Amino acid sequence: MNVLGIETSCDETAAAVVADGREILSSVVASQVEVHRPYGGVVPELASRKHVEAIVPVAARAMEEAGVEIHGLAATQGPGLVGAILVGFSFAKAFAYARNLPFVGVNHLEGHVHSVLLSDDPPAFPFVALLASGGHTALYRVSGPLSMELLGQTRDDAAGEAFDKVSKAMGLGYPGGAVIQEIAAAGDPGRISFPRSWLSEGSLDFSFSGLKSAVARYLETHPDSWRDDRAHIAASFQEAVAQVLAQKALAACRAENCPRLALVGGVAANQRLVSVCQELGKKPGVTVHAPPLSLCGDNAAMIAAAGYYRLDLGERTSLTADVFASTPPRMS
Ligand code: KG4
Ligand code: ZN
């Protein structure tokens, strides 16, 4: 079954065609980063307008590149920016109605988990997934393509959000993850001791707002010198995030007695995070799986893949269904 996936939950207009939930026939991503960069973050109204401009050409290109008949539609239904999601969701519904094709709404977070199943080295079930993106940070036990149990999540900021806010505070622009990683390469991760929030003993929840505030305080209290120490600040901050994410992810593997860890979401592009997970995973024999960079950030191939399994089971989303901003992830 060839599924056309549509993703517009934030600042990427994306469309992809995936065969049988596994083979990517095309994947087109139109980024709006340049539109939002001057504002230091995503402006929801601008995002919606840009999605309206881009959705038809992006979907047309994905279908042209794939060059196959489409058998079903899958579109992100939430969570994310409702005005932005509505554009892709409405497009997909209209397309499905016009062509009389089955349609299913997909949870964006479930989509991210599917990105690792599209990689060359997908983990076998069950595995633990660490989802770290600009909007979410969570751990799941994934027992099958549609079976994901939430083990823990952030109580405040998402990991990617912390990267973006620290980057903004240091005048490094938006988005922050890639630029912090680049600057951190020349810094000493042990130079500044930023707080690492473990929460209560055994907790698989996260908290990053204290770390973010500690970096802001450091900048305030070192107004004359912090610019010279940019690399050390970036490296020490990145190390704090990577250690907390990796140690909790490995703790989840231990608790679930599961020797496979998948890293998904935009922050999975962070090389330091991947290597800390690999280092910590060595002794307990946990293998670390991460999708290629093109599938870490938002894309529609992961939505088409997740949608395929639902369509295949006969699940259909009503053409009168609405999108959702932040309801708890639907994980069955
Ligand atoms: O998954 P994604 O594209 O969108 C959401 O669903 O949020 O994730 C975007 C997030 C941003 O916060 C960005 O700063 C972060 O992923 N990110 C990174 C890196 N590349 C992107 N964070 C750390 N290191 C990176 N190399
Ligand atoms: Zn995302």
CSV table of C-alpha atoms and ligand atoms in Angstrom, one decimal:
chain,number,residue,atom,x,y,z
A,1,MET,CA,0.0,0.0,0.0
A,2,ASN,CA,1.4,3.4,-1.0
A,3,VAL,CA,0.6,6.0,1.5
A,4,LEU,CA,0.9,9.8,1.0
A,5,GLY,CA,1.9,11.3,4.3
A,6,ILE,CA,1.4,15.0,5.2
A,7,GLU,CA,3.1,16.9,8.0
A,8,THR,CA,2.5,20.6,8.9
A,9,SER,CA,2.6,20.6,12.8
A,10,CYS,CA,5.3,23.3,13.2
A,11,ASP,CA,7.5,25.0,10.7
A,12,GLU,CA,8.1,22.4,8.1
A,13,THR,CA,5.7,21.7,5.2
A,14,ALA,CA,6.3,18.1,4.4
A,15,ALA,CA,4.9,15.4,2.1
A,16,ALA,CA,6.1,11.9,1.4
A,17,VAL,CA,5.1,8.6,-0.3
A,18,VAL,CA,6.0,5.4,1.6
A,19,ALA,CA,5.3,1.9,0.4
A,20,ASP,CA,4.0,-0.6,3.0
A,21,GLY,CA,5.2,1.5,5.9
A,22,ARG,CA,8.8,0.7,5.1
A,23,GLU,CA,10.2,2.0,1.7
A,24,ILE,CA,10.5,5.7,1.2
A,25,LEU,CA,9.6,6.5,-2.4
A,26,SER,CA,9.8,10.3,-1.9
A,27,SER,CA,10.2,12.7,1.0
A,28,VAL,CA,9.9,16.4,0.4
A,29,VAL,CA,10.5,18.9,3.3
A,30,ALA,CA,10.0,22.7,2.7
A,31,SER,CA,11.6,24.4,5.7
A,32,GLN,CA,10.3,27.8,7.0
A,33,VAL,CA,13.3,28.4,9.2
A,34,GLU,CA,14.3,31.6,7.3
A,35,VAL,CA,10.8,33.0,7.8
A,36,HIS,CA,11.0,32.6,11.6
A,37,ARG,CA,14.7,33.2,12.2
A,38,PRO,CA,14.3,37.0,12.6
A,39,TYR,CA,11.8,36.4,15.4
A,40,GLY,CA,14.0,33.9,17.3
A,41,GLY,CA,11.2,31.3,17.3
A,42,VAL,CA,8.2,30.0,15.3
A,43,VAL,CA,5.5,32.6,14.8
A,44,PRO,CA,2.3,30.5,14.6
A,45,GLU,CA,0.3,32.8,12.2
A,46,LEU,CA,3.3,33.1,9.8
A,47,ALA,CA,3.7,29.3,9.9
A,48,SER,CA,0.0,28.7,8.9
A,49,ARG,CA,0.3,31.2,6.0
A,50,LYS,CA,3.5,29.6,4.7
A,51,HIS,CA,1.9,26.1,4.9
A,52,VAL,CA,-1.0,27.4,2.8
A,53,GLU,CA,1.4,28.6,0.1
A,54,ALA,CA,3.6,25.4,0.2
A,55,ILE,CA,1.2,22.5,0.7
A,56,VAL,CA,0.0,21.9,-2.8
A,57,PRO,CA,3.4,22.2,-4.6
A,58,VAL,CA,5.1,20.1,-1.9
A,59,ALA,CA,2.5,17.3,-2.1
A,60,ALA,CA,2.6,17.5,-5.9
A,61,ARG,CA,6.4,17.1,-5.9
A,62,ALA,CA,6.3,14.2,-3.5
A,63,MET,CA,3.8,12.3,-5.7
A,64,GLU,CA,5.7,13.2,-8.9
A,65,GLU,CA,9.0,11.9,-7.5
A,66,ALA,CA,7.4,8.7,-6.2
A,67,GLY,CA,5.6,8.2,-9.6
A,68,VAL,CA,3.2,5.6,-8.1
A,69,GLU,CA,-0.5,5.3,-7.5
A,70,ILE,CA,-1.6,6.5,-4.0
A,71,HIS,CA,-3.7,4.1,-2.0
A,72,GLY,CA,-4.2,6.0,1.2
A,73,LEU,CA,-3.7,9.3,3.0
A,74,ALA,CA,-2.2,10.0,6.5
A,75,ALA,CA,-1.8,13.4,8.0
A,76,THR,CA,-0.6,14.8,11.4
A,77,GLN,CA,-3.6,15.5,13.5
A,78,GLY,CA,-1.7,16.7,16.6
A,79,PRO,CA,0.0,17.7,18.8
A,80,GLY,CA,1.5,21.0,17.6
A,81,LEU,CA,0.3,24.4,16.4
A,82,VAL,CA,-3.4,24.0,15.6
A,83,GLY,CA,-3.5,26.6,12.8
A,84,ALA,CA,-0.5,24.9,11.2
A,85,ILE,CA,-1.8,21.4,11.5
A,86,LEU,CA,-5.1,22.4,10.1
A,87,VAL,CA,-3.5,23.3,6.8
A,88,GLY,CA,-2.0,19.8,6.1
A,89,PHE,CA,-4.9,17.9,7.8
A,90,SER,CA,-7.5,19.7,5.7
A,91,PHE,CA,-5.5,19.3,2.5
A,92,ALA,CA,-5.2,15.5,3.2
A,93,LYS,CA,-8.9,15.2,4.0
A,94,ALA,CA,-9.9,17.1,0.8
A,95,PHE,CA,-7.5,14.9,-1.3
A,96,ALA,CA,-8.9,11.7,0.2
A,97,TYR,CA,-12.5,12.9,-0.4
A,98,ALA,CA,-11.8,13.9,-4.0
A,99,ARG,CA,-10.0,10.6,-4.9
A,100,ASN,CA,-12.2,8.4,-2.6
A,101,LEU,CA,-9.2,7.2,-0.7
A,102,PRO,CA,-9.0,6.0,2.9
A,103,PHE,CA,-7.7,8.7,5.4
A,104,VAL,CA,-6.2,8.5,8.8
A,105,GLY,CA,-5.0,11.1,11.3
A,106,VAL,CA,-1.6,10.4,12.9
A,107,ASN,CA,-0.2,11.4,16.3
A,108,HIS,CA,3.0,13.4,15.5
A,109,LEU,CA,4.8,11.7,18.4
A,110,GLU,CA,3.9,8.2,17.1
A,111,GLY,CA,5.3,9.4,13.8
A,112,HIS,CA,8.6,10.3,15.3
A,113,VAL,CA,8.9,6.8,16.8
A,114,HIS,CA,8.3,5.4,13.3
A,115,SER,CA,11.3,7.4,11.9
A,116,VAL,CA,13.7,4.8,13.4
A,117,LEU,CA,11.7,1.9,11.8
A,118,LEU,CA,12.5,3.6,8.4
A,119,SER,CA,16.2,3.5,9.0
A,120,ASP,CA,18.6,0.9,7.5
A,121,ASP,CA,19.1,-0.6,11.0
A,122,PRO,CA,15.7,-0.6,12.7
A,123,PRO,CA,15.5,-2.1,16.2
A,124,ALA,CA,13.5,-5.3,16.8
A,125,PHE,CA,10.5,-5.0,19.1
A,126,PRO,CA,10.3,-4.3,21.9
A,127,PHE,CA,12.5,-1.3,22.2
A,128,VAL,CA,12.8,1.8,24.3
A,129,ALA,CA,12.4,5.1,22.4
A,130,LEU,CA,13.7,8.4,23.6
A,131,LEU,CA,11.8,11.2,21.8
A,132,ALA,CA,13.5,14.5,22.1
A,133,SER,CA,12.4,17.4,20.0
A,134,GLY,CA,11.6,21.1,20.1
A,135,GLY,CA,8.1,20.4,21.6
A,136,HIS,CA,8.5,17.1,23.5
A,137,THR,CA,10.8,15.0,25.5
A,138,ALA,CA,9.5,11.5,26.4
A,139,LEU,CA,10.4,7.9,26.9
A,140,TYR,CA,8.3,5.1,25.5
A,141,ARG,CA,8.3,1.3,25.6
A,142,VAL,CA,7.5,0.3,22.0
A,143,SER,CA,6.1,-3.2,21.7
A,144,GLY,CA,4.8,-3.1,18.2
A,145,PRO,CA,4.2,-0.6,15.3
A,146,LEU,CA,1.1,0.7,17.1
A,147,SER,CA,1.9,-0.2,20.7
A,148,MET,CA,3.6,2.5,22.7
A,149,GLU,CA,3.5,2.9,26.4
A,150,LEU,CA,4.6,6.2,27.9
A,151,LEU,CA,7.3,5.7,30.6
A,152,GLY,CA,8.2,9.3,31.4
A,153,GLN,CA,8.1,12.8,30.0
A,154,THR,CA,9.3,16.4,30.6
A,155,ARG,CA,7.5,18.3,33.4
A,156,ASP,CA,8.5,21.7,31.8
A,157,ASP,CA,10.7,22.5,28.8
A,158,ALA,CA,11.4,20.1,26.1
A,159,ALA,CA,15.1,19.3,25.5
A,160,GLY,CA,15.1,21.0,22.0
A,161,GLU,CA,13.4,24.0,23.5
A,162,ALA,CA,16.2,24.3,26.1
A,163,PHE,CA,18.7,24.3,23.2
A,164,ASP,CA,16.7,26.9,21.4
A,165,LYS,CA,16.3,29.2,24.4
A,166,VAL,CA,20.0,28.9,25.4
A,167,SER,CA,21.0,29.7,21.8
A,168,LYS,CA,18.7,32.8,21.8
A,169,ALA,CA,20.1,34.0,25.2
A,170,MET,CA,23.6,33.7,23.7
A,171,GLY,CA,22.6,35.6,20.5
A,172,LEU,CA,23.2,32.5,18.4
A,173,GLY,CA,19.9,32.5,16.6
A,174,TYR,CA,17.1,30.1,15.9
A,175,PRO,CA,16.9,27.1,15.8
A,176,GLY,CA,19.6,26.5,18.4
A,177,GLY,CA,20.5,22.8,18.5
A,178,ALA,CA,22.8,22.6,15.5
A,179,VAL,CA,24.6,25.8,16.3
A,180,ILE,CA,25.2,24.9,19.9
A,181,GLN,CA,26.6,21.5,18.9
A,182,GLU,CA,28.9,23.2,16.4
A,183,ILE,CA,30.2,25.8,18.9
A,184,ALA,CA,30.5,23.2,21.7
A,185,ALA,CA,33.0,21.2,19.6
A,186,ALA,CA,35.7,23.7,20.6
A,187,GLY,CA,34.7,23.8,24.3
A,188,ASP,CA,35.4,21.9,27.5
A,189,PRO,CA,32.2,20.1,28.7
A,190,GLY,CA,33.5,20.0,32.2
A,191,ARG,CA,34.4,23.7,32.6
A,192,ILE,CA,31.1,24.9,34.0
A,193,SER,CA,29.0,22.9,36.3
A,194,PHE,CA,25.4,23.4,35.3
A,195,PRO,CA,22.7,21.6,37.3
A,196,ARG,CA,21.4,18.2,36.1
A,197,SER,CA,17.9,17.5,37.2
A,198,TRP,CA,17.3,13.9,38.1
A,199,LEU,CA,14.0,14.4,39.9
A,200,SER,CA,13.0,11.7,42.4
A,201,GLU,CA,14.9,8.4,42.7
A,202,GLY,CA,14.0,6.2,39.7
A,203,SER,CA,11.9,8.8,38.0
A,204,LEU,CA,11.9,8.7,34.2
A,205,ASP,CA,10.5,12.2,34.0
A,206,PHE,CA,12.6,15.1,32.8
A,207,SER,CA,13.0,18.8,33.8
A,208,PHE,CA,15.1,21.3,31.8
A,209,SER,CA,13.9,24.7,32.9
A,210,GLY,CA,16.4,24.8,35.8
A,211,LEU,CA,19.3,24.2,33.5
A,212,LYS,CA,18.0,26.8,31.1
A,213,SER,CA,17.7,29.4,33.9
A,214,ALA,CA,21.2,28.5,35.2
A,215,VAL,CA,22.7,29.3,31.8
A,216,ALA,CA,20.8,32.6,31.7
A,217,ARG,CA,22.1,33.4,35.2
A,218,TYR,CA,25.6,32.5,34.2
A,219,LEU,CA,25.4,35.0,31.3
A,220,GLU,CA,24.0,37.7,33.6
A,221,THR,CA,26.7,37.2,36.2
A,222,HIS,CA,29.6,37.1,33.7
A,223,PRO,CA,28.6,40.1,31.5
A,224,ASP,CA,32.2,40.9,30.4
A,225,SER,CA,33.7,37.5,30.0
A,226,TRP,CA,31.0,35.1,28.8
A,227,ARG,CA,31.5,35.8,25.1
A,228,ASP,CA,35.1,34.6,25.4
A,229,ASP,CA,33.8,31.4,27.0
A,230,ARG,CA,31.0,30.7,24.5
A,231,ALA,CA,32.4,27.3,23.5
A,232,HIS,CA,32.7,26.2,27.1
A,233,ILE,CA,29.2,27.4,28.0
A,234,ALA,CA,27.8,25.6,24.9
A,235,ALA,CA,29.8,22.4,25.7
A,236,SER,CA,28.9,22.3,29.4
A,237,PHE,CA,25.2,22.9,28.7
A,238,GLN,CA,25.1,20.3,25.9
A,239,GLU,CA,26.8,17.8,28.2
A,240,ALA,CA,24.3,18.4,31.0
A,241,VAL,CA,21.4,17.7,28.5
A,242,ALA,CA,23.1,14.7,26.9
A,243,GLN,CA,23.9,13.1,30.3
A,244,VAL,CA,20.4,13.5,31.7
A,245,LEU,CA,18.7,12.2,28.5
A,246,ALA,CA,21.1,9.3,28.1
A,247,GLN,CA,21.2,8.2,31.7
A,248,LYS,CA,17.4,8.2,32.0
A,249,ALA,CA,17.0,6.4,28.6
A,250,LEU,CA,19.4,3.7,29.8
A,251,ALA,CA,17.6,3.5,33.1
A,252,ALA,CA,14.4,2.9,31.1
A,253,CYS,CA,16.1,0.1,29.2
A,254,ARG,CA,17.1,-1.5,32.5
A,255,ALA,CA,13.7,-1.1,34.1
A,256,GLU,CA,12.0,-2.5,31.0
A,257,ASN,CA,14.7,-5.3,30.6
A,258,CYS,CA,15.1,-4.2,27.0
A,259,PRO,CA,18.5,-4.0,25.3
A,260,ARG,CA,17.5,-1.8,22.4
A,261,LEU,CA,17.3,2.0,22.5
A,262,ALA,CA,16.0,4.2,19.7
A,263,LEU,CA,16.8,8.0,19.6
A,264,VAL,CA,14.2,10.0,17.7
A,265,GLY,CA,13.2,13.7,17.2
A,266,GLY,CA,15.2,16.7,16.2
A,267,VAL,CA,17.6,16.4,19.2
A,268,ALA,CA,18.6,12.8,18.1
A,269,ALA,CA,20.7,14.7,15.5
A,270,ASN,CA,23.0,15.7,18.4
A,271,GLN,CA,26.2,13.7,18.1
A,272,ARG,CA,27.1,14.1,21.8
A,273,LEU,CA,23.8,12.6,22.8
A,274,VAL,CA,24.3,9.6,20.5
A,275,SER,CA,27.8,9.0,21.7
A,276,VAL,CA,26.9,9.3,25.4
A,277,CYS,CA,24.1,6.7,24.9
A,278,GLN,CA,26.5,4.4,23.0
A,279,GLU,CA,29.2,4.8,25.8
A,280,LEU,CA,26.7,4.1,28.6
A,281,GLY,CA,25.0,1.3,26.6
A,282,LYS,CA,28.2,-0.7,26.2
A,283,LYS,CA,28.4,-2.3,29.6
A,284,PRO,CA,24.8,-3.4,29.8
A,285,GLY,CA,24.8,-4.4,26.2
A,286,VAL,CA,22.2,-1.9,24.9
A,287,THR,CA,22.4,-1.2,21.2
A,288,VAL,CA,21.6,2.3,20.1
A,289,HIS,CA,19.6,3.0,17.0
A,290,ALA,CA,19.1,6.4,15.4
A,291,PRO,CA,17.5,7.4,12.1
A,292,PRO,CA,19.5,9.2,9.5
A,293,LEU,CA,19.6,13.0,10.0
A,294,SER,CA,17.0,13.6,7.3
A,295,LEU,CA,14.4,11.6,9.4
A,296,CYS,CA,15.4,13.1,12.9
A,297,GLY,CA,13.6,16.4,12.3
A,298,ASP,CA,10.0,16.8,11.2
A,299,ASN,CA,9.2,14.9,8.0
A,300,ALA,CA,6.2,13.3,6.4
A,301,ALA,CA,7.8,9.9,5.7
A,302,MET,CA,7.4,9.0,9.4
A,303,ILE,CA,3.7,10.1,9.3
A,304,ALA,CA,3.1,8.0,6.2
A,305,ALA,CA,4.8,5.0,7.9
A,306,ALA,CA,2.7,5.3,11.1
A,307,GLY,CA,-0.4,5.9,9.1
A,308,TYR,CA,0.2,2.8,7.0
A,309,TYR,CA,-0.2,0.5,10.0
A,310,ARG,CA,-3.5,2.1,11.0
A,311,LEU,CA,-4.9,2.1,7.5
A,312,ASP,CA,-3.9,-1.5,7.1
A,313,LEU,CA,-5.9,-2.4,10.2
A,314,GLY,CA,-8.9,-0.7,8.6
A,315,GLU,CA,-8.8,2.4,10.9
A,316,ARG,CA,-10.3,5.5,9.3
A,317,THR,CA,-10.5,9.0,10.6
A,318,SER,CA,-13.8,10.9,9.9
A,319,LEU,CA,-13.6,13.7,7.4
A,320,THR,CA,-15.3,15.8,10.0
A,321,ALA,CA,-12.6,15.1,12.7
A,322,ASP,CA,-10.7,18.0,14.2
A,323,VAL,CA,-7.0,18.5,15.0
A,324,PHE,CA,-5.6,18.6,18.5
A,325,ALA,CA,-3.0,20.9,20.1
A,326,SER,CA,-1.8,19.0,23.1
A,327,THR,CA,-3.9,16.2,24.3
A,328,PRO,CA,-2.0,13.3,25.8
A,329,PRO,CA,-0.4,11.2,23.0
A,330,ARG,CA,-2.7,8.5,21.7
A,331,MET,CA,-0.8,5.4,22.2
A,332,SER,CA,-2.6,2.1,21.9
B,1,KG4,O1,11.6,17.1,15.7
B,1,KG4,P1,11.8,18.5,15.4
B,1,KG4,O2,12.3,18.9,14.0
B,1,KG4,O3,10.6,19.4,15.6
B,1,KG4,C1,9.7,19.2,16.7
B,1,KG4,O4,8.8,18.3,16.6
B,1,KG4,O5,9.8,19.9,17.7
B,1,KG4,O6,12.9,19.1,16.5
B,1,KG4,C2,13.4,20.4,16.4
B,1,KG4,C3,14.3,20.6,17.6
B,1,KG4,C4,14.8,22.1,17.8
B,1,KG4,O7,14.5,22.4,19.1
B,1,KG4,C5,16.3,22.0,17.5
B,1,KG4,O8,17.0,23.0,18.2
B,1,KG4,C6,16.6,20.6,17.9
B,1,KG4,O9,15.5,19.8,17.5
B,1,KG4,N1,17.9,20.1,17.2
B,1,KG4,C7,19.0,19.8,17.9
B,1,KG4,C8,20.0,19.5,16.9
B,1,KG4,N2,19.4,19.6,15.7
B,1,KG4,C9,18.1,20.0,15.9
B,1,KG4,N3,19.2,19.8,19.2
B,1,KG4,C10,20.5,19.4,19.6
B,1,KG4,N4,21.5,19.1,18.7
B,1,KG4,C11,21.3,19.1,17.4
B,1,KG4,N5,22.3,18.8,16.5
B,2,ZN,ZN,8.4,16.8,15.6
